[in-house]
XYZ file of C-alpha atoms in Angstrom:
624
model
C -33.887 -78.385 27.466
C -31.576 -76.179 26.513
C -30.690 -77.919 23.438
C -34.331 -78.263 22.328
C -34.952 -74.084 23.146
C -35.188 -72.026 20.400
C -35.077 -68.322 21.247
C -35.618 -65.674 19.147
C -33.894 -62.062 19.315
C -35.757 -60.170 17.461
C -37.362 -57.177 19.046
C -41.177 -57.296 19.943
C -42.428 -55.508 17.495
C -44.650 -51.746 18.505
C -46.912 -49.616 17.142
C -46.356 -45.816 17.303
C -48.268 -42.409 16.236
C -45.287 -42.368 13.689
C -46.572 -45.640 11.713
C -49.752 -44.216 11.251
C -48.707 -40.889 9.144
C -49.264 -40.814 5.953
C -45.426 -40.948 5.062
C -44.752 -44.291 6.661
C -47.571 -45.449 4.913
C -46.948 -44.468 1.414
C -43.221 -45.642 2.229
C -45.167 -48.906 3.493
C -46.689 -49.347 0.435
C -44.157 -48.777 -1.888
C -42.254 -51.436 0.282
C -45.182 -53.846 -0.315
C -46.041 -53.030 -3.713
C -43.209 -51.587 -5.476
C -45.541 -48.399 -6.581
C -48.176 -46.987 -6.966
C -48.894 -47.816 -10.643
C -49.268 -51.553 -9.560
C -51.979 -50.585 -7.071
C -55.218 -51.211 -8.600
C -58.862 -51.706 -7.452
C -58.760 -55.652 -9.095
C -55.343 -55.807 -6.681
C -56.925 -55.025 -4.191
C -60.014 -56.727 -4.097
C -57.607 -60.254 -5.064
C -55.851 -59.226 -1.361
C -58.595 -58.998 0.661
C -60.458 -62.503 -0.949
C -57.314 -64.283 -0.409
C -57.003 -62.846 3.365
C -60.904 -63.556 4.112
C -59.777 -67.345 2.368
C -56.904 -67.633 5.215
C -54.307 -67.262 2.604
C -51.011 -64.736 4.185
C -49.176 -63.693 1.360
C -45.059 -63.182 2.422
C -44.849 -59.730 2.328
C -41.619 -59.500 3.684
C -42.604 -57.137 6.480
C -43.519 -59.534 9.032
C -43.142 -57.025 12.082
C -46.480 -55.984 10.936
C -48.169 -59.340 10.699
C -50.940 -59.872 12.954
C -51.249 -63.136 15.132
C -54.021 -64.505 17.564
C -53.621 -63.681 21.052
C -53.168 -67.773 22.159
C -50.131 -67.494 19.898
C -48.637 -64.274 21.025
C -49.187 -65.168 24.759
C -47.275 -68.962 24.228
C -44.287 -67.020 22.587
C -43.815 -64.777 25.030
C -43.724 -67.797 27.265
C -41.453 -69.321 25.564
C -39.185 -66.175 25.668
C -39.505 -65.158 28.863
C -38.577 -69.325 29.595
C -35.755 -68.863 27.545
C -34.554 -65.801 28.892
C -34.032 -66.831 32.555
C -32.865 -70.200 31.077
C -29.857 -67.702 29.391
C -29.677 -65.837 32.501
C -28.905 -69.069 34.865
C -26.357 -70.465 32.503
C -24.293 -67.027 32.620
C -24.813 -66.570 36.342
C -23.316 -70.059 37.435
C -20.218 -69.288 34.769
C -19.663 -66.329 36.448
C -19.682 -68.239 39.591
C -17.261 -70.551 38.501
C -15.041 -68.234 37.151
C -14.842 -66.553 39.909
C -14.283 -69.306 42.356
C -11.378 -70.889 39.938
C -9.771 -67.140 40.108
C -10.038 -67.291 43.731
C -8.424 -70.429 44.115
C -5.813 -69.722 41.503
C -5.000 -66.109 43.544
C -4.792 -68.110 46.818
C -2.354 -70.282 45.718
C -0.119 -67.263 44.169
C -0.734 -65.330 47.401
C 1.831 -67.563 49.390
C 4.673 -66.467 46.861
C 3.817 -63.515 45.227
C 1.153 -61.455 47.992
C 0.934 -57.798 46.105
C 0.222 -59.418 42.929
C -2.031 -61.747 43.807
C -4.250 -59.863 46.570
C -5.054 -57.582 43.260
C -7.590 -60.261 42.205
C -8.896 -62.070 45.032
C -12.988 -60.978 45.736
C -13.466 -58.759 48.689
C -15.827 -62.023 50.668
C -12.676 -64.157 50.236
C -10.303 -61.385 51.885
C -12.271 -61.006 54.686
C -12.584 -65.151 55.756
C -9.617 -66.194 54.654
C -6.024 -64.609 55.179
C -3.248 -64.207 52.612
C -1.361 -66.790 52.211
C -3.379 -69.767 53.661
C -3.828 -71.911 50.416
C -0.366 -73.509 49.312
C 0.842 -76.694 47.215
C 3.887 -78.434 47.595
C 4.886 -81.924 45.556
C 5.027 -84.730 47.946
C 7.090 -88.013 46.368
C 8.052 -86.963 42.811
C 8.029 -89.691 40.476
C 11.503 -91.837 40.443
C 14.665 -91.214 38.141
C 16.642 -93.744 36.315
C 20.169 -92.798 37.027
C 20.409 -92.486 32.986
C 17.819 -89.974 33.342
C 19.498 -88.133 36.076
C 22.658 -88.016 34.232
C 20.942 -86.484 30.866
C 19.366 -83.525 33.730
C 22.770 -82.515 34.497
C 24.249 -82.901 30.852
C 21.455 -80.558 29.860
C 21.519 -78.452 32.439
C 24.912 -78.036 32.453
C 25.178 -77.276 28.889
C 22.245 -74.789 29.416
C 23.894 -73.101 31.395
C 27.508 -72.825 29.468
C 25.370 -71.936 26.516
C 24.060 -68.692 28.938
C 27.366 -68.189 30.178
C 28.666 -67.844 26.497
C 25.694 -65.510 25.517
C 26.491 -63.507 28.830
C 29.641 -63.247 28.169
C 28.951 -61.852 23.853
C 26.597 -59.544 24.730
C 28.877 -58.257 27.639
C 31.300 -57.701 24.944
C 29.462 -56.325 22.011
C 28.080 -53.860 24.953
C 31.411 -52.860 25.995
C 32.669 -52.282 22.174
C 29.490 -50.369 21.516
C 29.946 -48.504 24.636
C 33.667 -47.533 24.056
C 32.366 -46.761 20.279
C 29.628 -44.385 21.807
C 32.171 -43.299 24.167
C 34.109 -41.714 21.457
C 31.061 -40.262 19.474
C 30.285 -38.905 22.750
C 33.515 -36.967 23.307
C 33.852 -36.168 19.866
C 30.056 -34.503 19.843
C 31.310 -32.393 23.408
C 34.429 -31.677 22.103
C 32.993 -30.057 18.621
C 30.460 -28.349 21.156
C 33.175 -26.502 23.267
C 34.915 -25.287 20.152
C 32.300 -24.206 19.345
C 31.231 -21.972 22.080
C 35.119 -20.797 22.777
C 34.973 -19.127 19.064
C 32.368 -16.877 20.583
C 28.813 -18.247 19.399
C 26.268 -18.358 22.134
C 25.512 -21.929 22.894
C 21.553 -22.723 24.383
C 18.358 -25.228 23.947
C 16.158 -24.841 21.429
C 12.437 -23.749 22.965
C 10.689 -26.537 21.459
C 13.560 -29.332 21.757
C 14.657 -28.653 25.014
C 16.849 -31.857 24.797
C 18.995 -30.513 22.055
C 21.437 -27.681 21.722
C 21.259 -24.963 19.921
C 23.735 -21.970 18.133
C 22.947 -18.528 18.012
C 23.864 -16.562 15.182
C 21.881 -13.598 14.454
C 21.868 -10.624 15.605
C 19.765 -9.832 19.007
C 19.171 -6.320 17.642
C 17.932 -6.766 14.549
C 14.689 -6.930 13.384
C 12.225 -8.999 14.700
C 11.522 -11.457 11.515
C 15.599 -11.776 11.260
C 16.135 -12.288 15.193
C 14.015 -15.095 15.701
C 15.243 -16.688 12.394
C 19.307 -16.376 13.662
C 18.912 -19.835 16.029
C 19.381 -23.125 14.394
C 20.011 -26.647 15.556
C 23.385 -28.321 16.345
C 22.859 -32.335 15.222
C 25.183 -34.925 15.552
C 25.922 -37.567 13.129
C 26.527 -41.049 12.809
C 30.190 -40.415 13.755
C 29.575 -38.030 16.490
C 30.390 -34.827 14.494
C 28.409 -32.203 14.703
C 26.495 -30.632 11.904
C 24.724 -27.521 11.551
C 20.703 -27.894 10.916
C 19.177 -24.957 9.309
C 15.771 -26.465 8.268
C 14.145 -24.819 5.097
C 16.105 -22.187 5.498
C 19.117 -24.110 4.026
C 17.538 -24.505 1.105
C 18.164 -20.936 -0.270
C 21.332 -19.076 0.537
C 21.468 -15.515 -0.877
C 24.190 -12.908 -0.043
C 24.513 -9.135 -0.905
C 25.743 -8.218 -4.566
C 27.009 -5.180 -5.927
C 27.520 -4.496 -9.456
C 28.656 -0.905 -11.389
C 26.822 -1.066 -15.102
C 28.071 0.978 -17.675
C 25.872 1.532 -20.864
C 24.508 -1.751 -20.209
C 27.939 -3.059 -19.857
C 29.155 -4.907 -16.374
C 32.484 -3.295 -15.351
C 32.396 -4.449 -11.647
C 30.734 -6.831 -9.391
C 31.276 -7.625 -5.564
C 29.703 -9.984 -3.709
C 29.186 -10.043 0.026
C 31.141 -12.845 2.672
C 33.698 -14.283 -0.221
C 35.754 -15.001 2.889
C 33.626 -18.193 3.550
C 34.484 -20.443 0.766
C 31.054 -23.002 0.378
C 34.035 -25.724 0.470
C 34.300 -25.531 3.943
C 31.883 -28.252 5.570
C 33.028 -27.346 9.375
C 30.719 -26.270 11.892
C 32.134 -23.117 11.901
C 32.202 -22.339 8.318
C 28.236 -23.228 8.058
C 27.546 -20.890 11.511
C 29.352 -18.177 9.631
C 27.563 -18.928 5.720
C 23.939 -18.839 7.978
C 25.010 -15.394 9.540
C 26.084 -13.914 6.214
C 23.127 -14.840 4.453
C 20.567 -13.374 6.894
C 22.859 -10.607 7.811
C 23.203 -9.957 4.044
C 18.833 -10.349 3.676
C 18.784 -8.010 6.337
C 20.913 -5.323 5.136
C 18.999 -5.626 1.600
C 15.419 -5.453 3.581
C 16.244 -1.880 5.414
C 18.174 -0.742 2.146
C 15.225 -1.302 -0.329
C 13.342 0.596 2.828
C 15.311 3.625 2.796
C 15.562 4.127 -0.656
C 11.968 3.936 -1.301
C 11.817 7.281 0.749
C 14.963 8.516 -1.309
C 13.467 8.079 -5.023
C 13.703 12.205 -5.547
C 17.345 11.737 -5.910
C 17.327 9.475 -8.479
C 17.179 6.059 -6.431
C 14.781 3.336 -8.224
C 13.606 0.432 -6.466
C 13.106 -2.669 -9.079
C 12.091 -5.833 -8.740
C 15.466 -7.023 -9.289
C 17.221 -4.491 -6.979
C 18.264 -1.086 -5.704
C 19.375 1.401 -8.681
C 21.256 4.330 -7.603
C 22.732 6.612 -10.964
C 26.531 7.610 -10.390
C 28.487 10.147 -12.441
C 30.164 9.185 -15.858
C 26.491 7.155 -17.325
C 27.457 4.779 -14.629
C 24.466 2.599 -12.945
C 25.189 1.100 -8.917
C 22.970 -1.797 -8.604
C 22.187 -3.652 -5.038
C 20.631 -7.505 -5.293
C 20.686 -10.584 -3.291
C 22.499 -13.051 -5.290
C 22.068 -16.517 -4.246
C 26.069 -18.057 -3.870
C 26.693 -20.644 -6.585
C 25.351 -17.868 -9.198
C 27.101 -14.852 -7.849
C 30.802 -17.022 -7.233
C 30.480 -18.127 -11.345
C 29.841 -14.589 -12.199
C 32.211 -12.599 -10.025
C 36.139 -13.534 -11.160
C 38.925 -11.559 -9.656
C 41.052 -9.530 -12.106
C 38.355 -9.771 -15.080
C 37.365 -6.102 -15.522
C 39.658 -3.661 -16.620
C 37.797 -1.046 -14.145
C 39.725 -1.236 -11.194
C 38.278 2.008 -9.895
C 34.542 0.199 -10.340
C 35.700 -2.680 -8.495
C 37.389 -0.901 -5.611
C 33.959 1.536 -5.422
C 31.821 -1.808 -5.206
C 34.002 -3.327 -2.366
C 34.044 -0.189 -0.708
C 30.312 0.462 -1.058
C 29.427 -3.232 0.037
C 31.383 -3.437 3.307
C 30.060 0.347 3.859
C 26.625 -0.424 3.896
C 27.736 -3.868 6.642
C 29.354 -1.521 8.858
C 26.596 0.823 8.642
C 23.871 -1.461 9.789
C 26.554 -2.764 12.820
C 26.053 1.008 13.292
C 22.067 1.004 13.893
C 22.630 -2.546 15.442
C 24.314 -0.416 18.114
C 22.337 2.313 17.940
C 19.222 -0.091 18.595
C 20.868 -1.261 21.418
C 21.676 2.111 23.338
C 18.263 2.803 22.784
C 17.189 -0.148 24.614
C 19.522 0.094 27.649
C 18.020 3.193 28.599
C 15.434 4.479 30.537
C 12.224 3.205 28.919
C 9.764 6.320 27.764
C 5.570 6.429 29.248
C 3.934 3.835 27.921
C 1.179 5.087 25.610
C -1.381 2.905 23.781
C 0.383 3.385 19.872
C 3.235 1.394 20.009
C 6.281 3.562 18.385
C 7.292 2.850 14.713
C 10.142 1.047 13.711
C 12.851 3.871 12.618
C 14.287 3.277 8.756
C 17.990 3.295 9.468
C 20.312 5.147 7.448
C 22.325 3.339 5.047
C 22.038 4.892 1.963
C 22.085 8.252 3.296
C 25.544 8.661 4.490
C 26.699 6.449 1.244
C 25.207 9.128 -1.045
C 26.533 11.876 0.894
C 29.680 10.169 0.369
C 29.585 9.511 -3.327
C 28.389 13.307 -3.714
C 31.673 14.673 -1.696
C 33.461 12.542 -3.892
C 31.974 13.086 -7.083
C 32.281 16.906 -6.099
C 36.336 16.356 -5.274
C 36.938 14.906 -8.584
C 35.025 18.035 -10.240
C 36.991 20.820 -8.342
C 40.402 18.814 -8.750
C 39.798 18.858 -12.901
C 38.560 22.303 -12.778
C 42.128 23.014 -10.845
C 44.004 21.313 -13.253
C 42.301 22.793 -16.343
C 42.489 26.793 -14.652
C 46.437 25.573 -13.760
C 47.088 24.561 -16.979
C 45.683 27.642 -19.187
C 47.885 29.615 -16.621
C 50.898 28.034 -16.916
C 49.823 28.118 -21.193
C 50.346 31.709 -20.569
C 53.375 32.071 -18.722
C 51.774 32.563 -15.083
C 52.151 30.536 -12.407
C 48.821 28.972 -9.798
C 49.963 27.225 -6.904
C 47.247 24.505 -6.640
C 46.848 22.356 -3.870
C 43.895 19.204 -4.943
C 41.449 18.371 -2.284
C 41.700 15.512 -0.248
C 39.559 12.507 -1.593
C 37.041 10.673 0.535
C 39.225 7.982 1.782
C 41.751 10.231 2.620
C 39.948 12.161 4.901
C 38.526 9.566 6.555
C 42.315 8.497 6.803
C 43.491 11.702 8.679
C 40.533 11.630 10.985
C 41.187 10.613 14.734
C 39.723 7.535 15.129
C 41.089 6.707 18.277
C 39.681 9.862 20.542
C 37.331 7.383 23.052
C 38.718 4.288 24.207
C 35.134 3.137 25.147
C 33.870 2.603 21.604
C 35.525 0.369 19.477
C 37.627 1.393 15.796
C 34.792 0.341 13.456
C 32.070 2.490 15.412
C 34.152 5.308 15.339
C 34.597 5.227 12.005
C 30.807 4.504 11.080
C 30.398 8.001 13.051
C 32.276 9.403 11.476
C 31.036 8.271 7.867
C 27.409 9.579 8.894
C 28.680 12.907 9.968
C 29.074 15.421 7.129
C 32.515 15.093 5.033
C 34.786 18.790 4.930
C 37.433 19.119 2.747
C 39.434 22.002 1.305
C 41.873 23.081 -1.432
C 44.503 26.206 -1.567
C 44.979 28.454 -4.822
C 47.926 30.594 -4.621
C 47.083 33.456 -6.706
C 49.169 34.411 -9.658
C 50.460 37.606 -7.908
C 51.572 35.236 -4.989
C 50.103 38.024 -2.692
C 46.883 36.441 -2.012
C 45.539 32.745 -1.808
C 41.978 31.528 -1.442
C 40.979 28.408 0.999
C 37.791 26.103 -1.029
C 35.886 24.521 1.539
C 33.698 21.192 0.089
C 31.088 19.909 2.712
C 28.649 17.321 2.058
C 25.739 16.278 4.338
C 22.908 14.807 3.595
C 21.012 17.494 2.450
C 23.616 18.447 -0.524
C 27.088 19.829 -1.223
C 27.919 23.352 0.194
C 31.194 25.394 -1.229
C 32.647 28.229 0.978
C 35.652 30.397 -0.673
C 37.748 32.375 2.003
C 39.892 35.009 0.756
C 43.024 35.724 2.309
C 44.634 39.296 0.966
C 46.747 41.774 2.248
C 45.003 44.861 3.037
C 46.221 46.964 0.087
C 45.446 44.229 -2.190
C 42.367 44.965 -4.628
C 40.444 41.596 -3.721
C 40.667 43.176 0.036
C 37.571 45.078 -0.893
C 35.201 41.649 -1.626
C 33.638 39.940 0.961
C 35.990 37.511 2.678
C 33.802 34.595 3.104
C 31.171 33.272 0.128
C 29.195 30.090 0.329
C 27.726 28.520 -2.725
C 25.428 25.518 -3.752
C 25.959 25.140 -6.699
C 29.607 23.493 -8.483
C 28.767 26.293 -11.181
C 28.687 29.171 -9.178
C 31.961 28.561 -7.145
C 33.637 27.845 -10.035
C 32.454 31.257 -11.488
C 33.486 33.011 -8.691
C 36.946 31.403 -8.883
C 37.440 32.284 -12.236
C 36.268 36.134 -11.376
C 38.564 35.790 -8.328
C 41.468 34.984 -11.123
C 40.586 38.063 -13.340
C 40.849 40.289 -10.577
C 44.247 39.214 -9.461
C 45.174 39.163 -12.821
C 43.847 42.901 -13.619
C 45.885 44.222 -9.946
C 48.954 42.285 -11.434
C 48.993 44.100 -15.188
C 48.376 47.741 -13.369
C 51.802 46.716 -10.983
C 53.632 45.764 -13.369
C 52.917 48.260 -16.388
C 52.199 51.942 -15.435
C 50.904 52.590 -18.713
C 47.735 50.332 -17.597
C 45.416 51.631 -15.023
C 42.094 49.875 -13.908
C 39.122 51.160 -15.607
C 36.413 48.639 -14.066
C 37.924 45.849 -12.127
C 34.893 43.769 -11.462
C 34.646 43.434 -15.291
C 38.372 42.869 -15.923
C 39.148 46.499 -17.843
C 41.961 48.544 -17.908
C 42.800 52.066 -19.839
C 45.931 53.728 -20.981
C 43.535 57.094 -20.535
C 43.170 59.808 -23.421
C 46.670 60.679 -25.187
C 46.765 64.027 -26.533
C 46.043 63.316 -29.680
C 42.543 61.560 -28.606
C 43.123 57.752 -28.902
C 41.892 55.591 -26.284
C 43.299 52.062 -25.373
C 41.100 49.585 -23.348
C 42.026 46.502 -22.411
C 39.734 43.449 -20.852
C 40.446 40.330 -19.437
C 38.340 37.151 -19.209
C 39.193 33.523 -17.708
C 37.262 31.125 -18.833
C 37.364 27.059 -18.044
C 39.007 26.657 -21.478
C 40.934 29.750 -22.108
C 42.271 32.947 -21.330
C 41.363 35.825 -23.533
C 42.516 39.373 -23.647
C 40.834 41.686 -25.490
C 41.704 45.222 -26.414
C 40.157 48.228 -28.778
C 41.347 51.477 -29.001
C 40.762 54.893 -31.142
C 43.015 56.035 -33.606
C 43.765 59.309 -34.726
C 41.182 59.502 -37.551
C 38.085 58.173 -34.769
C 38.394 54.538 -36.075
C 37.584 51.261 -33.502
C 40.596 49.056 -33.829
C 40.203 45.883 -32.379
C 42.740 42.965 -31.280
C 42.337 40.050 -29.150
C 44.297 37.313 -28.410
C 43.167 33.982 -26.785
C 45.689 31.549 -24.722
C 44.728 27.578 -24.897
C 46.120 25.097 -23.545
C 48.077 23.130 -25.932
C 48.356 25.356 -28.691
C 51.682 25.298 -29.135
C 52.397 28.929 -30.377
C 50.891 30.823 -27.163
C 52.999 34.011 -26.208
C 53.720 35.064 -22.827
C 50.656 36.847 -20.978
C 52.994 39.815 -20.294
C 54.793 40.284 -23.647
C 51.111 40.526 -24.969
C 49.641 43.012 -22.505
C 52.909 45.266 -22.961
C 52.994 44.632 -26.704
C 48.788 44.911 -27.538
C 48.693 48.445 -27.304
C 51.739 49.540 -29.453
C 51.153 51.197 -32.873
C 52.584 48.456 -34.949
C 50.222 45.736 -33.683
C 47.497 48.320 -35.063
């Protein structure tokens, strides 16, 4: 019967409010007729003759074909036959699935219970107990005592052919173990060297099955902290090797470089220490802290000296300008290494002055950011202020401050010690004699400071105090008298360069009368006032020496014989300049006639006459 069924599975087909809208039915009709330009009245009328005739046309929508009743009701008969028909034949293969699993779990419960009570059905567990169904052989079949002797052959060489695998793979374990072994204590021993060197050793947050290294700096800024942790890997060999991730893929470093008129005289560039030949862990962990200690250092620079661009600073796109004296340009970049090392060549520029100032500048600006690395860290070891709601702004550290402050003192040095030697030399042009002691450059008096007053901080924070805290240095002129000397002070802060002239005089002396302490701002002015400082001495030195000349106006370097009886009157004026010394001197004859004379002393003109044999010779009748 089953053979003979035929059931069919489509659904019963059902009329709903949705087949009667208008939508359905024009959809309807275009499935029946293609369109509506083939629907005519002749059509039509041919479809409803040849439906009245008993003729069914195949549509191809036979869901909506209508059939007698007789038929509907026999074919849903017939399906509902069929159905239980399908239902019977699945029910009694369940049944007998289930009954050959039972048996089959039965017979495993005996040896293997756990595993086997997993599948037997619940009305089985409760009649029967574990373990009651079992199978044993009971005559096996009988051996030929060939047959018995190819068993053992086979089984014996079975199990020499195990033996033999056993005993390869025991091998090949043990020479891959002793291999791993070594990989092993190679890996830990590169890891210990590592962390007794000093670097901070941890696991990485999101491997926590790996190890880690440290480098950066826990004070720095945020974006630079969290980048200063990289991965420690180990190879093939069990050497370790340093995994930056896409930061490896650009390595830049600090670069200084003094232009000239467009001309490179000196370059320096940052961590040259670290040679990029040196494939050690160590010399990677140190190349990874130099380039983000370097990026770093650049980042808070270009900060600072957007805030310093009213004293000349520029910030480019290509790096930090800052004008020096002599046309001279100071440029900061980040160089990436394989560029900078081709361009920077030891010994190349003749400017050895440039080179040392780029150095010098470079590792300044490192030890100054160790400085606010420190700094940053006081802060946060003490007590915490009140919370409040605006969280406090990062503070722009000071880097190029103290560096300009420094170039300034310097710059201002080299000024006063030429102005020395150009006021020494027209002296000595006219047969007087300056004792002139040079200031003390930067570097030397950073050298005389006491750097080792607290035992607490170490040498290189001392010494980044004191290259923030404002630079004093001083130079002595011995006057040409030799009765009186005057002190310079040059102090530089950040605000400028401050000159302060003390005047040490007997109390007889003529420059007793000035004030004893004057403080300038201006290069200009203190060098005026030295050079009015010089006339004076010079004026009290011609009336000591030669009675005939008494001061007339000292402040503006004039002296007078007086009237002689027959009316002429001598006057004689002195005036130090930068470039020269020139005395000056009119006087009235008997018939009421200005005579004038002057004579200038420049250095190296070689027919200068002694300052003294002119003043005693100027105002005799036969230079008139």
């Amino acid at each position: 019967m089953a053979g003979d069924l035929s059931v069919s599975l489509r659904a019963w087909p059902t009329v709903t409010t949705e087949d009667q809208s208008l939508s359905f039915l024009i959809a309807r009709i275009n499935g029946q007729k293609g369109s509506f330009r083939n629907v005519t009245e002749r059509s039509l009328e041919q479809d409803v003759q040849s439906v009245a005739a008993g003729e069914v046309q195949d549509s191809g929508d036979e869901p909506f074909l209508e059939e007698k009743p007789e038929v509907t009701k026999l074919r849903k008969d017939e399906v509902l036959a069929g159905r239980n028909e399908i239902l019977k034949q699945v029910g009694q293969a369940q049944n007998d699935s289930g009954q050959a699993l039972d048996f089959i779990s039965m017979l495993l419960s005996r040896h293997i219970p756990k595993q086997a009570e997993a599948t037997i059905s619940p009305y089985l567990k409760q009649h029967l107990p574990v373990g009651t169904l079992g199978v044993e052989i009971l005559q096996s079949p009988p051996k030929s005592e060939s047959k018995r002797t190819d068993d053992a052959l086979i089984s014996t060489g079975w199990k020499l052919q195990s033996l033999s695998a056993t005993a390869d793979s025991l091998l090949a374990s043990a020479t891959r173990l002793g291999a791993e072994m070594e990989q092993e204590a190679k890996h830990w021993e590169e890891v210990l060297s590592v962390q007794k060197k000093g670097w901070s050793i941890c696991r990485l947050p999101r491997e926590r099955h790996n190890l880690g290294v440290r480098y950066g700096f826990a004070e720095a800024a945020a974006e630079y902290r969290d980048r200063g942790l990289a991965a420690l890997r180990r190879n093939e060999d069990g050497s370790l090797f340093l995994d930056l991730g896409p930061q490896a893929l650009v390595s830049r470093r600090l670069r200084v470089t003094i232009k000239q008129r467009s001309q490179t005289t000196a370059s320096f560039l940052a961590g040259m220490d670290v040679k990029t030949e040196d494939q050690s862990v160590e010399g990677s962990i140190r190349r990874a802290r130099n380039a983000i200690y370097d990026e770093e250092l650049y980042h808070e620079m270009y900060r600072e000296a957007r805030s310093l661009t009213n004293r000349g600073i520029q910030c480019m796109t290509e790096g930090i300008n800052i004008p020096l004296e002599g046309e001279r340009i100071l440029t900061v970049d980040l160089a990436e290494s394989y560029v900078a090392e081709n361009e920077v060549t030891e010994g190349a520029s003749p400017y050895f002055t440039d080179r040392y100032l780029a150095r010098a500048f470079s590792l300044a600006c490192q030890l100054l950011l160790s400085h606010a690395h420190r700094q940053n860290y006081n802060l946060r070891t003490r007590q915490p202020p009140p919370l409040t709601e605006r969280k406090p702004p990062r503070p722009v550290y000071s880097i190029l401050r103290p560096l300009l402050a420094l170039l300034q003192q310097q710059s201002a040095v080299n000024n006063h010690s030429s102005f020395l030697q150009s006021v020494s030399a027209i002296l000595e042009g006219a047969g007087l004699t300056m004792m002139a002691e040079p200031p003390t450059g930067v570097l030397g008096v950073l050298g005389t400071m006491d750097l080792k007053t607290s035992t607490d901080e170490p040498l290189m924070e001392t010494l980044a105090v004191a290259t923030c805290s404002p630079l004093q240095t001083q130079s002595k002129l011995t006057m040409p008298s030799a009765s009186s000397f005057l002190m310079v002070h040059i102090r530089t802060h950040v605000q400028g360069t401050e000159f302060k002239i003390v005047i040490n005089t007997p109390p007889n002396s003529s420059l007793a009368q000035l004030p004893q302490e004057t403080s300038f701002t201006s290069a200009t002015e203190m060098e005026n006032h030295v050079l009015h400082l010089l006339t004076l001495d010079l004026v009290s030195l011609i009336s000591a020496e030669n009675k005939r000349w008494q001061v007339l106006s000292l402040h503006e370097g004039q002296l007078s014989t007086g009237t002689s009886a027959d009316g002429r009157l001598e006057v004689l004026t002195i005036s130090l300049e930068k470039s020269k010394l020139l005395v000056n001197c009119y006087a009235t004859n008997k018939d009421g006639d200005v005579v004038r004379s002057s004579v200038s002393f420049i250095p190296g003109t070689e027919d200068n006459l002694a300052f003294r044999d002119v003043v005693r010779t100027i105002g005799a009748e036969e230079v008139f």
